XYZ file of C-alpha atoms in Angstrom:
342
model
C 48.975 -37.548 -34.983
C 52.202 -38.997 -34.041
C 52.669 -42.640 -33.617
C 53.320 -42.081 -29.922
C 50.343 -39.922 -29.679
C 48.283 -42.862 -31.544
C 49.274 -45.178 -28.761
C 48.976 -42.992 -25.928
C 46.306 -40.585 -26.662
C 43.335 -43.648 -26.663
C 44.441 -44.357 -23.082
C 44.236 -40.942 -21.815
C 41.070 -40.305 -23.512
C 39.687 -43.238 -21.726
C 41.297 -42.401 -18.003
C 39.730 -39.083 -18.872
C 35.952 -40.324 -19.048
C 36.539 -41.815 -15.783
C 38.020 -38.970 -13.968
C 35.837 -36.052 -15.180
C 38.380 -33.497 -14.809
C 38.173 -30.386 -16.832
C 41.346 -28.366 -16.820
C 43.918 -31.333 -17.415
C 46.458 -29.379 -16.244
C 48.961 -29.892 -13.323
C 51.528 -27.422 -11.686
C 54.542 -28.732 -10.626
C 54.965 -27.840 -6.354
C 58.553 -26.601 -6.952
C 61.549 -26.518 -8.756
C 63.278 -29.630 -10.457
C 65.473 -31.677 -8.047
C 66.901 -33.689 -10.636
C 67.961 -33.482 -14.414
C 68.439 -36.203 -16.767
C 70.392 -35.420 -19.597
C 70.524 -38.147 -22.462
C 73.615 -36.502 -24.171
C 74.086 -38.859 -27.161
C 71.862 -41.773 -29.055
C 74.878 -43.359 -30.019
C 75.441 -46.816 -28.576
C 78.048 -49.735 -28.964
C 76.062 -52.658 -27.841
C 72.694 -53.894 -29.566
C 71.265 -54.762 -26.477
C 67.822 -56.795 -26.031
C 65.905 -54.624 -23.823
C 66.784 -51.559 -25.624
C 66.531 -50.128 -29.242
C 68.302 -46.556 -28.685
C 71.018 -48.259 -30.523
C 68.839 -48.443 -33.752
C 68.216 -44.707 -33.901
C 69.983 -42.903 -36.431
C 71.436 -39.661 -34.382
C 70.861 -36.292 -36.039
C 72.433 -32.747 -34.952
C 73.093 -33.702 -31.259
C 73.719 -30.564 -28.786
C 77.331 -29.293 -28.766
C 79.713 -28.918 -25.718
C 78.884 -24.874 -25.817
C 75.309 -25.798 -25.821
C 75.252 -28.200 -22.684
C 76.988 -25.967 -20.800
C 74.494 -22.845 -21.686
C 71.825 -25.195 -20.259
C 73.969 -26.277 -17.164
C 74.394 -22.259 -16.451
C 70.504 -21.567 -17.166
C 69.704 -24.640 -14.632
C 72.073 -24.023 -12.112
C 70.982 -20.245 -11.956
C 67.414 -21.153 -11.728
C 67.140 -24.049 -9.798
C 70.377 -24.266 -7.988
C 73.171 -27.214 -8.195
C 70.576 -30.210 -8.354
C 71.074 -34.019 -9.271
C 72.387 -34.503 -12.916
C 72.657 -37.953 -14.239
C 74.277 -38.302 -17.886
C 73.098 -40.872 -19.921
C 72.373 -42.225 -23.559
C 73.026 -44.369 -25.664
C 76.427 -44.462 -24.143
C 77.213 -41.131 -22.799
C 81.300 -41.918 -22.797
C 81.063 -42.307 -26.504
C 81.117 -38.622 -26.566
C 84.924 -36.803 -26.250
C 83.485 -34.107 -24.471
C 81.862 -35.954 -21.920
C 84.785 -35.309 -19.082
C 84.539 -31.849 -19.739
C 80.901 -31.756 -19.528
C 81.050 -33.531 -16.175
C 83.725 -31.413 -15.002
C 81.744 -28.201 -15.951
C 78.968 -29.623 -14.200
C 80.617 -30.192 -11.093
C 82.197 -27.034 -10.774
C 78.871 -25.485 -10.769
C 77.968 -27.617 -7.615
C 75.759 -29.874 -9.453
C 76.121 -33.357 -8.036
C 76.675 -35.648 -11.351
C 76.118 -39.507 -11.878
C 76.203 -41.053 -14.955
C 75.096 -44.498 -16.759
C 77.427 -46.947 -18.696
C 77.799 -50.203 -20.273
C 81.560 -50.071 -19.088
C 83.114 -51.343 -22.426
C 84.681 -48.184 -23.740
C 86.976 -47.532 -20.543
C 90.668 -47.775 -20.510
C 93.445 -46.743 -17.554
C 93.686 -43.389 -19.330
C 89.474 -42.880 -19.033
C 89.141 -44.159 -15.789
C 91.697 -41.538 -14.541
C 89.905 -38.972 -16.271
C 86.435 -39.879 -14.875
C 88.060 -39.563 -11.263
C 89.673 -36.473 -11.827
C 86.170 -34.926 -13.498
C 84.365 -35.055 -9.865
C 81.659 -37.717 -10.801
C 79.837 -38.751 -7.955
C 77.929 -41.906 -8.837
C 78.642 -44.207 -12.087
C 76.026 -46.780 -12.564
C 77.257 -49.968 -14.492
C 74.858 -51.869 -16.262
C 75.256 -55.726 -15.372
C 72.495 -57.770 -16.449
C 74.149 -61.298 -15.361
C 76.047 -62.610 -12.258
C 77.150 -65.236 -14.824
C 79.140 -63.840 -17.829
C 77.376 -65.438 -20.862
C 73.921 -64.226 -19.290
C 75.013 -60.869 -19.276
C 76.964 -60.933 -22.849
C 73.042 -62.438 -24.003
C 71.546 -59.586 -22.675
C 74.190 -56.907 -24.259
C 73.901 -58.593 -27.336
C 77.621 -59.147 -27.947
C 80.338 -61.555 -26.967
C 82.883 -60.428 -24.412
C 80.926 -57.623 -23.024
C 81.183 -58.983 -19.321
C 84.950 -59.308 -19.564
C 85.053 -55.447 -20.519
C 82.464 -54.585 -17.587
C 84.894 -56.437 -15.035
C 88.351 -55.057 -16.396
C 86.646 -51.415 -16.036
C 85.568 -52.409 -12.567
C 88.734 -53.255 -11.558
C 90.320 -49.942 -12.916
C 87.426 -47.893 -10.980
C 88.064 -49.451 -7.854
C 91.768 -48.417 -8.067
C 90.925 -44.720 -7.855
C 88.907 -42.910 -5.036
C 85.831 -41.858 -7.241
C 83.156 -42.389 -8.396
C 81.163 -44.490 -6.298
C 79.922 -47.641 -8.185
C 76.253 -49.040 -8.294
C 75.452 -51.950 -10.367
C 72.273 -51.495 -12.088
C 70.579 -55.021 -13.428
C 67.661 -55.309 -15.277
C 65.554 -58.019 -14.214
C 64.348 -60.692 -16.669
C 63.531 -64.118 -17.506
C 67.186 -64.969 -18.086
C 68.581 -63.648 -15.125
C 66.031 -64.650 -12.208
C 68.468 -67.255 -10.376
C 71.220 -64.888 -10.863
C 69.535 -61.735 -8.655
C 70.637 -63.310 -5.348
C 74.229 -64.038 -6.663
C 74.329 -60.564 -7.885
C 73.415 -59.224 -4.345
C 75.773 -61.085 -2.465
C 78.842 -60.338 -4.931
C 77.973 -56.601 -5.093
C 78.296 -56.618 -1.337
C 81.388 -58.223 -1.013
C 82.818 -55.842 -3.919
C 81.529 -52.744 -1.607
C 78.957 -51.749 -4.340
C 75.271 -50.785 -3.896
C 72.773 -52.610 -6.416
C 69.489 -51.428 -8.011
C 67.272 -53.677 -9.600
C 64.821 -52.323 -12.792
C 61.943 -54.368 -13.686
C 62.193 -55.137 -17.433
C 59.754 -52.758 -19.557
C 58.887 -51.971 -22.983
C 61.987 -51.455 -24.857
C 63.301 -47.985 -24.462
C 63.769 -46.154 -28.247
C 60.740 -48.267 -29.169
C 57.124 -46.854 -29.416
C 54.924 -48.091 -26.344
C 53.192 -51.754 -27.693
C 50.430 -52.471 -25.070
C 51.456 -56.013 -25.682
C 54.958 -55.887 -25.484
C 55.232 -58.184 -22.365
C 53.566 -60.830 -24.592
C 55.792 -60.449 -27.509
C 59.158 -60.469 -25.404
C 61.155 -63.556 -25.210
C 62.819 -62.362 -21.830
C 59.969 -61.200 -20.067
C 59.373 -63.816 -17.029
C 56.723 -66.189 -17.180
C 54.865 -68.280 -14.611
C 57.444 -70.943 -14.092
C 59.813 -68.038 -13.378
C 57.498 -66.693 -10.519
C 58.746 -68.794 -7.592
C 62.242 -68.232 -7.961
C 61.508 -64.333 -8.812
C 59.245 -64.355 -5.553
C 62.057 -66.012 -3.558
C 64.800 -63.506 -4.910
C 62.551 -60.445 -4.340
C 62.059 -61.626 -0.594
C 65.973 -61.671 -0.068
C 66.185 -58.390 -1.332
C 63.716 -56.935 0.506
C 65.466 -58.497 3.653
C 68.439 -56.647 2.669
C 66.747 -53.476 2.235
C 64.708 -53.528 5.743
C 68.289 -54.290 7.352
C 69.511 -50.816 5.765
C 71.513 -52.722 3.394
C 73.013 -51.774 0.159
C 70.135 -52.312 -2.059
C 68.944 -49.141 -3.483
C 65.230 -50.068 -4.291
C 62.419 -48.935 -2.298
C 60.895 -51.851 -0.267
C 57.639 -50.872 -1.749
C 58.979 -51.084 -5.337
C 60.293 -54.614 -4.734
C 56.881 -55.960 -3.298
C 55.017 -54.249 -6.458
C 57.489 -56.367 -8.676
C 55.763 -59.339 -7.620
C 52.170 -58.083 -8.717
C 54.113 -56.483 -11.865
C 55.530 -59.461 -13.261
C 52.085 -61.449 -12.794
C 50.008 -58.799 -14.384
C 52.424 -56.075 -16.209
C 49.411 -54.495 -18.010
C 47.200 -54.098 -14.646
C 47.327 -50.179 -13.375
C 48.947 -50.525 -9.611
C 46.956 -47.543 -8.939
C 49.694 -45.515 -8.087
C 50.530 -42.046 -9.434
C 53.452 -41.470 -11.836
C 55.672 -38.472 -10.931
C 57.370 -38.207 -13.850
C 57.829 -34.225 -14.738
C 56.869 -33.290 -11.266
C 60.524 -32.874 -9.593
C 62.467 -33.896 -12.463
C 63.103 -33.173 -16.333
C 64.732 -34.938 -19.114
C 66.536 -33.784 -22.176
C 67.251 -35.613 -25.189
C 70.523 -35.291 -27.064
C 68.763 -32.593 -29.239
C 67.505 -30.268 -26.892
C 63.931 -31.364 -26.479
C 62.733 -31.221 -23.167
C 60.701 -34.155 -21.853
C 58.513 -34.507 -18.646
C 58.058 -38.271 -19.430
C 60.002 -40.465 -21.862
C 56.863 -41.888 -23.534
C 55.258 -38.049 -24.146
C 55.843 -35.588 -26.803
C 58.338 -33.166 -25.599
C 56.811 -29.596 -24.198
C 59.832 -27.573 -26.135
C 63.297 -27.072 -27.112
C 66.058 -25.531 -25.322
C 67.635 -24.419 -28.607
C 64.529 -22.294 -28.639
C 62.871 -21.621 -25.412
C 64.771 -21.074 -21.758
C 64.309 -24.291 -19.805
C 62.778 -22.140 -16.818
C 59.932 -20.938 -19.275
C 59.181 -24.600 -20.289
C 58.955 -25.855 -16.629
C 55.263 -24.803 -16.122
C 54.204 -23.732 -19.601
C 50.902 -25.191 -20.804
C 52.181 -27.968 -22.556
C 54.504 -28.987 -19.646
C 51.551 -28.882 -17.329
C 49.112 -30.973 -19.721
C 51.999 -33.549 -19.720
C 52.474 -33.805 -16.241
C 48.512 -34.192 -15.871
C 48.802 -36.810 -18.590
C 51.716 -38.852 -16.429
C 49.793 -38.391 -13.164
C 46.743 -39.667 -14.548
C 48.097 -42.303 -16.943
C 46.908 -45.977 -16.218
C 50.277 -47.537 -17.721
C 52.547 -49.489 -15.384
C 55.827 -47.762 -16.447
C 55.510 -45.906 -13.042
C 57.013 -49.341 -11.944
C 60.532 -47.971 -12.937
C 62.988 -46.629 -10.532
C 62.911 -42.901 -11.896
C 59.489 -43.102 -10.524
C 59.984 -45.291 -7.161
C 63.100 -42.996 -6.136
C 60.256 -40.035 -5.525
C 58.084 -42.373 -3.657
């Protein structure tokens, strides 16, 4: 039994007893509309809320292999949404070729970045690639807050330089992504105001168990950056501010329901919110080695180097993983990847 199964399967077994399901399989109602592709585990920052940078990369998918996957998905599901992530995706030398290839197939392509590896030339390549949205990680309105979260002094200044360069080209559109945690509670509102002034949208992600690390049911107890009781009044006030912006059809991307649920989540992070997890129902994920995932915390359902994506989409393994995610009592359904489908 793998380490992930060791942590996860007791939860599922306990949940099954209460539900009384017999098949433990769940079909997707249609084809995927969003594909998340992690093209590398390599990263250039030792972030406090992520451990992917600690992973030792193996034999990552080649340019030709990724193009073949994009061809498969385009022919099967159509030109759906495609998000490139990592690690830091812009550490791959072929990233602009991959974006251009996908956009030429009709995909709407977005990408995440820590925005520290760009210069004038790379920003122009970015604009020419046809990327639709660039999600830029910025975890503090103040420079020292962001640098602390990202584990390296000077990171904030690099992000600001990149944003200034991106503002000079016609595309992509910028969305600032901020991970809500103890260190930046009092900077949530200033970030909302600043992004509006810059003409950006902003999305807030609640802190969760570090990606790249095995799930630990007590992760929030051990985390030095999880908000504590003394932080909650300021957090509530900031969330109410974001809710007002969203209800006025403003530049905050989060759903109102998610922002309201964050209040409860930061008080009881281990208590199920009763909402189903939609992971793997309208989206699929691929890691740098071709493993197809319906959920980041569950084992893969197969590998694109061995099996076609359409075959794996509703295989028995995928149906089982989808059932497990839908009935999972954990609270990672608070994350944006779930709420964007609510």
